[in-house]
mmCIF file of C-alpha atoms in Angstrom:
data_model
loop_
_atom_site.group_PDB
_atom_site.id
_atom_site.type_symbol
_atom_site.label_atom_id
_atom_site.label_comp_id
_atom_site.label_asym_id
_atom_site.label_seq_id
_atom_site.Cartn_x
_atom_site.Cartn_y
_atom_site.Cartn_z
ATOM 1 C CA UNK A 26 -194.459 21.488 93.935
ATOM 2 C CA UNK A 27 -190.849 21.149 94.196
ATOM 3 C CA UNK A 28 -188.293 24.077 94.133
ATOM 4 C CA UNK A 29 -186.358 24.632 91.077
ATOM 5 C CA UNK A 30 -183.448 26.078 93.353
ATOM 6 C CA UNK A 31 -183.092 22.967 95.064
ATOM 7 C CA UNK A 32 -182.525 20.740 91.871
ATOM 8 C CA UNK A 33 -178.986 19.031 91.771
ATOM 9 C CA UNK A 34 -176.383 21.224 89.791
ATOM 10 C CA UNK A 35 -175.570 19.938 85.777
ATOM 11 C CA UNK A 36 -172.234 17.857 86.173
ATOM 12 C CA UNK A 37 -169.037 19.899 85.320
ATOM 13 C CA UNK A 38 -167.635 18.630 82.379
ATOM 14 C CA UNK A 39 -163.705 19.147 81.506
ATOM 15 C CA UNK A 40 -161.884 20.361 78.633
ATOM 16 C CA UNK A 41 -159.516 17.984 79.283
ATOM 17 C CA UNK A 42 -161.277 14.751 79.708
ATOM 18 C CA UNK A 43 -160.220 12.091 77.454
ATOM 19 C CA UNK A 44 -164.159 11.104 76.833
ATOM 20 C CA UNK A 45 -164.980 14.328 75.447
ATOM 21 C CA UNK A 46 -161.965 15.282 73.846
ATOM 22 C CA UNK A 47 -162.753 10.954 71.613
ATOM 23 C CA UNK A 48 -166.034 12.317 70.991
ATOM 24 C CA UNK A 49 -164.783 15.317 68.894
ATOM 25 C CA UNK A 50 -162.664 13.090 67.356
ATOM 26 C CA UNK A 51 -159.282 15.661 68.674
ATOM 27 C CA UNK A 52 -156.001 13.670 68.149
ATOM 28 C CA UNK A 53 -152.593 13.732 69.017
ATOM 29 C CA UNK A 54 -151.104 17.014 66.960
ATOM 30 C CA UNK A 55 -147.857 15.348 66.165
ATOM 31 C CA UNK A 56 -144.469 16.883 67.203
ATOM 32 C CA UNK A 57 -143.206 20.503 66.867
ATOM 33 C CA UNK A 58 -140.930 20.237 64.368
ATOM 34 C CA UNK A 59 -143.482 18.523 61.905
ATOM 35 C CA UNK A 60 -146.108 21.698 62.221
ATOM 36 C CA UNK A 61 -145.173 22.487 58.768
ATOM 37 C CA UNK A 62 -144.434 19.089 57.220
ATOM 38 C CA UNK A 63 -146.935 19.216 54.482
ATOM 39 C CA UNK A 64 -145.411 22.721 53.394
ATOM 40 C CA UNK A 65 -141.989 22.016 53.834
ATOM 41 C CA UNK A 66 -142.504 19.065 51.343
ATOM 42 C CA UNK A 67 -142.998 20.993 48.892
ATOM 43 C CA UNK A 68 -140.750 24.138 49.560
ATOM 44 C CA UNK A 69 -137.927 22.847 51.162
ATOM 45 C CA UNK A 70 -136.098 20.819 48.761
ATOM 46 C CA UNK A 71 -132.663 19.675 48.837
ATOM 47 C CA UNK A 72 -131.105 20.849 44.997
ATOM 48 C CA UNK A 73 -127.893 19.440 44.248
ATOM 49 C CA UNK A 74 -125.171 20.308 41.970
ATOM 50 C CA UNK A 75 -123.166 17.381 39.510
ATOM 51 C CA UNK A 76 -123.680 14.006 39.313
ATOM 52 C CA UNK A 77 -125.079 12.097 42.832
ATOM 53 C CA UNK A 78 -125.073 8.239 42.628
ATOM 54 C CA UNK A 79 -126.816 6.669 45.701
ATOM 55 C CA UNK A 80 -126.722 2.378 46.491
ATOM 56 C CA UNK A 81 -128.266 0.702 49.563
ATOM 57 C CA UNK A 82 -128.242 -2.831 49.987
ATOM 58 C CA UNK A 83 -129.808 -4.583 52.361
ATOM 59 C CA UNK A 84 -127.265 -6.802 54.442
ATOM 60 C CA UNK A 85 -129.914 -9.077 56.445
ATOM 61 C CA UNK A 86 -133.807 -8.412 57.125
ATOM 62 C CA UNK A 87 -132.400 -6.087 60.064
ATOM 63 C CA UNK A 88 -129.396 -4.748 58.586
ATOM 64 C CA UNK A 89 -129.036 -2.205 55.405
ATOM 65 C CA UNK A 90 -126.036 -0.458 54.099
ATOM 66 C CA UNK A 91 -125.273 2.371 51.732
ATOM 67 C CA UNK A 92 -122.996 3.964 49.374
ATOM 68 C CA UNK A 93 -123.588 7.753 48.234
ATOM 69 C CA UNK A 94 -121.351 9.494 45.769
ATOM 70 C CA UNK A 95 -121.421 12.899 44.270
ATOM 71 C CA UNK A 96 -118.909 14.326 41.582
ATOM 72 C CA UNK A 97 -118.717 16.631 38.649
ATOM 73 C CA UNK A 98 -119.828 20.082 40.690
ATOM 74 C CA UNK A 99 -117.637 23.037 39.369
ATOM 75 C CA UNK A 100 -117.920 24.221 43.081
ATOM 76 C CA UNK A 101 -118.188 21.270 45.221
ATOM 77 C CA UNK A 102 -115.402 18.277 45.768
ATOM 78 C CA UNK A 103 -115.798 15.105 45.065
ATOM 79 C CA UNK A 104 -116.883 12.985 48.400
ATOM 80 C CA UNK A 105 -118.183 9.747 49.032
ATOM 81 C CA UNK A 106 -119.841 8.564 51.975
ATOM 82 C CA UNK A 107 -120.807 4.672 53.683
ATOM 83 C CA UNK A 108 -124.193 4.456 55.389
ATOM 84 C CA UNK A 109 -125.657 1.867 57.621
ATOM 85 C CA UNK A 110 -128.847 1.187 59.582
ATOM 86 C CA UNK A 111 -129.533 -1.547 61.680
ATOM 87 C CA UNK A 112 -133.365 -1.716 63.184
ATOM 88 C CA UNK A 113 -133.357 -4.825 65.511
ATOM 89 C CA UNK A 114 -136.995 -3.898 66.404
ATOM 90 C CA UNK A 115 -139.516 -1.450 65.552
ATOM 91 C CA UNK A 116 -139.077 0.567 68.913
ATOM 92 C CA UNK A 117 -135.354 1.009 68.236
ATOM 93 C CA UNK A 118 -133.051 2.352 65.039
ATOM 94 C CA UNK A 119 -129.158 3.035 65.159
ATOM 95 C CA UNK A 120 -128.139 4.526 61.594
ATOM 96 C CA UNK A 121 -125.173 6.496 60.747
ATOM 97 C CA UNK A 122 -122.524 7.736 57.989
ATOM 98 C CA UNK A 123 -119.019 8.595 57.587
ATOM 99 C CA UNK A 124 -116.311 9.462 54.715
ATOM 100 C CA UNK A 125 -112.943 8.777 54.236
ATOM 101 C CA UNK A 126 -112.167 12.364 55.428
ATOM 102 C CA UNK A 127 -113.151 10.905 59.053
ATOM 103 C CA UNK A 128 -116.877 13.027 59.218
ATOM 104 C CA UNK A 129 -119.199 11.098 60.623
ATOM 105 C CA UNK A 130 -122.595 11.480 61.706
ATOM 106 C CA UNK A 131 -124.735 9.135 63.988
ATOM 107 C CA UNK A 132 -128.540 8.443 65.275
ATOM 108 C CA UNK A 133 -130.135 6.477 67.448
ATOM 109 C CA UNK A 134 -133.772 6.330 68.099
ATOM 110 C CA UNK A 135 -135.430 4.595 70.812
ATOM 111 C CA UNK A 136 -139.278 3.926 71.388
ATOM 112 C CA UNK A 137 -139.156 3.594 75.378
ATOM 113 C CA UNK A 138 -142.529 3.373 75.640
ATOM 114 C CA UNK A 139 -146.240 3.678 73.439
ATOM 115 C CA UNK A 140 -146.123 7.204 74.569
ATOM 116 C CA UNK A 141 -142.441 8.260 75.270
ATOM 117 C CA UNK A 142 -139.903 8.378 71.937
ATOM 118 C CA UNK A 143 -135.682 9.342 72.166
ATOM 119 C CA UNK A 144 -133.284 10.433 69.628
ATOM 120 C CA UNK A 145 -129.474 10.927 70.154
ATOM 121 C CA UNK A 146 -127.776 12.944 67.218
ATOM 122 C CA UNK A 147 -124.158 13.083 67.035
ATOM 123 C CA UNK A 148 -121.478 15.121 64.274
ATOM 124 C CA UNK A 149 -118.077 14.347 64.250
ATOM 125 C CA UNK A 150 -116.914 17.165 61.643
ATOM 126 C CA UNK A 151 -113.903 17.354 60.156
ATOM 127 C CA UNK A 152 -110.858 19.627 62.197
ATOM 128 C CA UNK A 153 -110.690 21.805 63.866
ATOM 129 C CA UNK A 154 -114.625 22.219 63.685
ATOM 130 C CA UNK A 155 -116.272 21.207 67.151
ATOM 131 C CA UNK A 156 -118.061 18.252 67.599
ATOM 132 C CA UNK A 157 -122.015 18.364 67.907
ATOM 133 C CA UNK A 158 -124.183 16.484 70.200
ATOM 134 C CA UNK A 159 -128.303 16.785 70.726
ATOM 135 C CA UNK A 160 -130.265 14.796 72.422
ATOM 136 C CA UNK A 161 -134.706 14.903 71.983
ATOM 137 C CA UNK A 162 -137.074 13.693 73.698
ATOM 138 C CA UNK A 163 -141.107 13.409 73.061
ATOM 139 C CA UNK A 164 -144.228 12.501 75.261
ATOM 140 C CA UNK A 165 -147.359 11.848 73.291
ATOM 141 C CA UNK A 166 -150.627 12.276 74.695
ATOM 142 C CA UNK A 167 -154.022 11.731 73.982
ATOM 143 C CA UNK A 168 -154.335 15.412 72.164
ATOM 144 C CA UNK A 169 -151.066 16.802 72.520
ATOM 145 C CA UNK A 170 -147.524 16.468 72.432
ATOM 146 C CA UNK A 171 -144.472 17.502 75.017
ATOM 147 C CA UNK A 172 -140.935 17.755 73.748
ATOM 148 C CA UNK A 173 -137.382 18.735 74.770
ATOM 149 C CA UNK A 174 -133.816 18.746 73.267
ATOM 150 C CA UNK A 175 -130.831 20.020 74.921
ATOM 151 C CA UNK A 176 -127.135 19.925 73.310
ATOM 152 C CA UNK A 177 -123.630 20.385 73.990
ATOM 153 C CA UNK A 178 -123.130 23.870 72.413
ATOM 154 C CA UNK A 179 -125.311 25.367 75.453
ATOM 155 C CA UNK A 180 -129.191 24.946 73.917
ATOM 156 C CA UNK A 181 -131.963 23.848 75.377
ATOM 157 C CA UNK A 182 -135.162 23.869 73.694
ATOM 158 C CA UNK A 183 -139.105 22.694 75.095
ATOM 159 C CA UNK A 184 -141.746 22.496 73.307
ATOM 160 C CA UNK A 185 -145.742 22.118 73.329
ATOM 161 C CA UNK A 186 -148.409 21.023 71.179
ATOM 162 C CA UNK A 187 -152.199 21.144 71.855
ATOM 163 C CA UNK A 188 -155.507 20.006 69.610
ATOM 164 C CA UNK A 189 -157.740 22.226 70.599
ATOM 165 C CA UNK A 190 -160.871 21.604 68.511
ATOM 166 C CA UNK A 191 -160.429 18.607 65.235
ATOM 167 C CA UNK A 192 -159.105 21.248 63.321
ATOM 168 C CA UNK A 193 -157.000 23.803 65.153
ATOM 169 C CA UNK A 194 -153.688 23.472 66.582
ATOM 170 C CA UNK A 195 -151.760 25.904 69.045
ATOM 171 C CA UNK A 196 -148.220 25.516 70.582
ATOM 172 C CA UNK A 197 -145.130 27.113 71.760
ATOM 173 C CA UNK A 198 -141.576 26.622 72.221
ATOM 174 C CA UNK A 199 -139.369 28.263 74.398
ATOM 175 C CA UNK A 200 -135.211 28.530 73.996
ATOM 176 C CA UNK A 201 -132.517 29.516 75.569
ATOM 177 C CA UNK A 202 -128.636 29.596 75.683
ATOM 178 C CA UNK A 203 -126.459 31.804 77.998
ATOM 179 C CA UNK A 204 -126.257 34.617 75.162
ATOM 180 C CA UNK A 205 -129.816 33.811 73.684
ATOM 181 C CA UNK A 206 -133.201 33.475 75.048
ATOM 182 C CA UNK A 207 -136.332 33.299 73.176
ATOM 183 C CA UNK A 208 -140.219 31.846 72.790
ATOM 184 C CA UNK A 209 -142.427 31.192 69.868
ATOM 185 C CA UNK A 210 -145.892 30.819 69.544
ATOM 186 C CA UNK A 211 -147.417 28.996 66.894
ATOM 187 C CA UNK A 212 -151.231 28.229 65.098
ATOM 188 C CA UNK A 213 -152.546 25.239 62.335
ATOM 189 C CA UNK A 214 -155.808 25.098 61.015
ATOM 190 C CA UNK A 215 -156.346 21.856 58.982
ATOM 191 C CA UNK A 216 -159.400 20.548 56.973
ATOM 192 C CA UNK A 217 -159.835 18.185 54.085
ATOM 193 C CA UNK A 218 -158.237 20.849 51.557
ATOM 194 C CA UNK A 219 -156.016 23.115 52.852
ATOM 195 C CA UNK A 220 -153.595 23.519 56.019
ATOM 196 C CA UNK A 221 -152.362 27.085 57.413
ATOM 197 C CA UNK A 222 -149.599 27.595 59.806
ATOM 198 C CA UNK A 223 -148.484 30.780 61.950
ATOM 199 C CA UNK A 224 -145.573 31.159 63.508
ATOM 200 C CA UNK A 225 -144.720 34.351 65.674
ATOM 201 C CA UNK A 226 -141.374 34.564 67.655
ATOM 202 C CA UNK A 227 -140.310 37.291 70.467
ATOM 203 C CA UNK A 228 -137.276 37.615 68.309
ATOM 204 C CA UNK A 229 -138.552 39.272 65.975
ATOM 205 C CA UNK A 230 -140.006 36.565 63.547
ATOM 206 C CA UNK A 231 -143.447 35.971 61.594
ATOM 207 C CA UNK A 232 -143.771 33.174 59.701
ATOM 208 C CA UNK A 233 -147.113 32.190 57.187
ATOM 209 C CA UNK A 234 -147.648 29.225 55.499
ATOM 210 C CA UNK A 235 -150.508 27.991 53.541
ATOM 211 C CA UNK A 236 -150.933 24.657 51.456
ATOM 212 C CA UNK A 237 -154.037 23.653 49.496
ATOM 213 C CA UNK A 238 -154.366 20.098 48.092
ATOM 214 C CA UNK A 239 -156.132 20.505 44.373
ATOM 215 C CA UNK A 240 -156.661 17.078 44.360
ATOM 216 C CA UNK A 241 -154.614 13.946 44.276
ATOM 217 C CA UNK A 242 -152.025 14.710 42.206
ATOM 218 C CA UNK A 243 -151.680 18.587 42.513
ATOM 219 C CA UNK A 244 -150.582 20.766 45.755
ATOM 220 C CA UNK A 245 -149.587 24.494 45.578
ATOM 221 C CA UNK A 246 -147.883 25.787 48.866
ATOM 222 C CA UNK A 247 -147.138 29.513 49.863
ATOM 223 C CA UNK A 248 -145.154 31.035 52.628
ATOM 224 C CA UNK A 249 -144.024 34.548 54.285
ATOM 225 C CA UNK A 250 -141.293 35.357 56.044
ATOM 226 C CA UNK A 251 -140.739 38.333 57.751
ATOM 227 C CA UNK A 252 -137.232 39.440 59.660
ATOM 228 C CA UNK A 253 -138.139 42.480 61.911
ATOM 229 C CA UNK A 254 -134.905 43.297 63.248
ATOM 230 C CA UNK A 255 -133.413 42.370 60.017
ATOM 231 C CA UNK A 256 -136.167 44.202 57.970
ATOM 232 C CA UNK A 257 -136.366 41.585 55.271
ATOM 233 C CA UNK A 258 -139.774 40.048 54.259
ATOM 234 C CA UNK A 259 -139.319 37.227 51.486
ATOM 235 C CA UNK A 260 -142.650 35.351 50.002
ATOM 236 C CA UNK A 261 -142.026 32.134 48.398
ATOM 237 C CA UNK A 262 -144.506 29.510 46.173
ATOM 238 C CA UNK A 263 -144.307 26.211 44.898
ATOM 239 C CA UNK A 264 -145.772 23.018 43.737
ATOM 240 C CA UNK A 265 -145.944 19.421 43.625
ATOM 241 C CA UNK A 266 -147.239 17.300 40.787
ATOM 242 C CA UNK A 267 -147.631 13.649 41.014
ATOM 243 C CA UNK A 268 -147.347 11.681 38.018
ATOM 244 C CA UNK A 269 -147.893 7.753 37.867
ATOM 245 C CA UNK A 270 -144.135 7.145 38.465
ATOM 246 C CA UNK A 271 -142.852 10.394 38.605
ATOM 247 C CA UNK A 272 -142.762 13.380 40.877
ATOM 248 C CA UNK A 273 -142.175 17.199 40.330
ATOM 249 C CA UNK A 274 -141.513 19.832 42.354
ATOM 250 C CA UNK A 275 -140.642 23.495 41.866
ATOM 251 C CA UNK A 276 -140.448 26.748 43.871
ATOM 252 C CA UNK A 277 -139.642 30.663 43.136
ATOM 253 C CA UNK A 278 -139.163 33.308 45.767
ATOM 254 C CA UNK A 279 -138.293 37.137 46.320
ATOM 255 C CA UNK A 280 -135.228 36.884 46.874
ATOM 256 C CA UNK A 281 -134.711 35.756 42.788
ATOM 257 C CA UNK A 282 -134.276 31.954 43.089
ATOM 258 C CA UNK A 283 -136.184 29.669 41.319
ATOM 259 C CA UNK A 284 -135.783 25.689 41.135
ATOM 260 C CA UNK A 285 -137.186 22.578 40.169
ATOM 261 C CA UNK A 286 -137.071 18.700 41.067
ATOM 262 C CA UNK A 287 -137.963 15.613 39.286
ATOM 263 C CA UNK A 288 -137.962 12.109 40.460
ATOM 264 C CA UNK A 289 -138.762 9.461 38.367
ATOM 265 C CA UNK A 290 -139.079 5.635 39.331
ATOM 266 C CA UNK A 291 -138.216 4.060 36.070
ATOM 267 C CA UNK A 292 -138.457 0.376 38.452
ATOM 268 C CA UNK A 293 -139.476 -0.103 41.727
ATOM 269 C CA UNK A 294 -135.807 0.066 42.814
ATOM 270 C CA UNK A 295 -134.211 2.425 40.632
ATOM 271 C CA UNK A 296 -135.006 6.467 40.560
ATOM 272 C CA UNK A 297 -133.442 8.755 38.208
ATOM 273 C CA UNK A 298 -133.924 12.437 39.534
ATOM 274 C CA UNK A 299 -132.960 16.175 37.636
ATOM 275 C CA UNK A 300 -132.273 19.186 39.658
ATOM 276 C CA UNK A 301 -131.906 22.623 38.481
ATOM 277 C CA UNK A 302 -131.101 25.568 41.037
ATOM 278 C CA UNK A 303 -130.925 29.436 39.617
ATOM 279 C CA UNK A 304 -130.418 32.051 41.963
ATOM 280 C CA UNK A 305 -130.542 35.226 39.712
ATOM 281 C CA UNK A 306 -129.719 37.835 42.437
ATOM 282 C CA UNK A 307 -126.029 36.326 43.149
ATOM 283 C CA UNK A 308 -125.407 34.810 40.194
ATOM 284 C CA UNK A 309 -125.188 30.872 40.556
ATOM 285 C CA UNK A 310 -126.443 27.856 38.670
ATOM 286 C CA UNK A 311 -126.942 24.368 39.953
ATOM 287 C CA UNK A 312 -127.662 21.344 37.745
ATOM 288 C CA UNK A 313 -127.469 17.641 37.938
ATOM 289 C CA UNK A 314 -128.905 14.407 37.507
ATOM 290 C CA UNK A 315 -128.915 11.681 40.341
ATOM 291 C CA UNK A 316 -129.303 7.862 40.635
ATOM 292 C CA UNK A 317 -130.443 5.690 42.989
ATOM 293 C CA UNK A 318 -130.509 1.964 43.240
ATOM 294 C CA UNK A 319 -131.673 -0.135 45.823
#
């Protein structure tokens, strides 16, 4: 009879191992900054005030160019800006945009390689207001994701992304600048119906965010913010409703501001859109309709 002692040991299997980590189906997370995208789609929108009149063109199959005008705000001027993208290839983009005041603001993207992805941001304000540069980069791997950005006002940010199980995400990102230095840590739990986010910062900063899919047409999103050293807590909520060829969007928080969006694409190249802005606790209104062609 053979000893059981002497029986060769079970093979050590890692975490890490690409084989396992296929066969529960674990995935690349995505980067930082997108931990919140399907939230932030429907809270943060971009209200506008007046009349907004956007035009893009395409110049060649590799070549587009813009034209964005907004007028008629009782608090904003009158501005108009030219836009222009060129994407040669599908691993690189150069875009950018500048008024007749002499702002202008520039991108380039590069795809170096399947798993390594560059951005270059540049803001040439108006004077005396200093120029801006930031520079990102990304490494994708087979379940997580490795970033860094660095710019020319002293930050540099990095960044970390991990699937753990199908499901759950966890993360971190650490900062610093010579009269700031900071981490974050950060959760997502995804199924077919919902996604939650956490967000907790040495700084003094908890974040919450929930959004649950009703079905096609219908998501509700939720989130909490809470300021220790500032002691302020606000708690926002919003929606989405898809129509057959139009979108709404609304949201209401704490703080006394409520607003809503509507996009409708009357043809597959023209959108008329309504925005109305109220923010009750200081007093200002925001309404106006936009165009866009092209």
């Amino acid at each position: 009879m053979e000893d059981p002692s002497a029986a060769p040991p079970p093979p050590q299997v890692s975490w890490a191992d690409p084989k396992l980590q296929q066969s529960m189906k674990i995935s690349n997370p995505g980067k930082y900054d997108n931990l919140e995208k399907e939230v932030s789609a429907i809270m943060h929108l971009n209200f506008f005030d007046g009349v907004h009149l956007d035009i893009a063109k395409a110049a060649s199959p590799i070549a587009f160019i813009g034209h964005h005008i907004t007028m008629g705000s009782p608090t904003e001027k009158e501005t108009y800006n030219f836009s222009s993208t060129f994407v040669p290839n599908q691993n690189n983009m150069l875009s950018g945009r500048i008024s007749p005041q002499g702002f202008l603001y520039a991108r380039i993207f590069r795809q170096l390689t399947p798993k390594i992805t560059t951005k270059i941001e540049a803001q040439v304000p108006v004077r005396p207001k200093p120029v801006s540069v930031q520079f990102e980069a990304d490494y994708s791997g087979p379940s997580y994701t490795v970033g860094g950005k660095c710019s020319n006002d002293g930050y540099v940010t990095a960044s970390i992304l991990k699937s753990v199980t199908p499901r759950l995400v966890i993360g971190g990102e650490g900062i610093y600048h010579p009269r700031m230095q900071g981490a974050s840590f950060v959760s997502r739990y995804e199924t077919r119906h919902f996604v939650g986010n956490a967000l907790v910062g040495t700084y003094g900063v908890v974040n919450l965010s929930y959004m649950r899919k009703v079905n096609s047409r219908v998501g509700l999103a939720t989130s909490l913010q809470v300021n220790v050293p500032g002691r302020e807590v606000v708690y926002a909520a919003g929606y989405s409703f898809n129509l057959r060829q139009a979108n709404v969007k609304a949201r209401v928080d704490s703080n006394g501001t409520i607003g809503c969006i509507l996009e409708e694409k009357i043809t597959p190249n023209f959108i008329f859109s309504l925005s109305s802005y109220v923010d009750y606790s200081k007093q200002d209104y925001k309404f106006g309709f936009g165009v866009s062609i092209g």
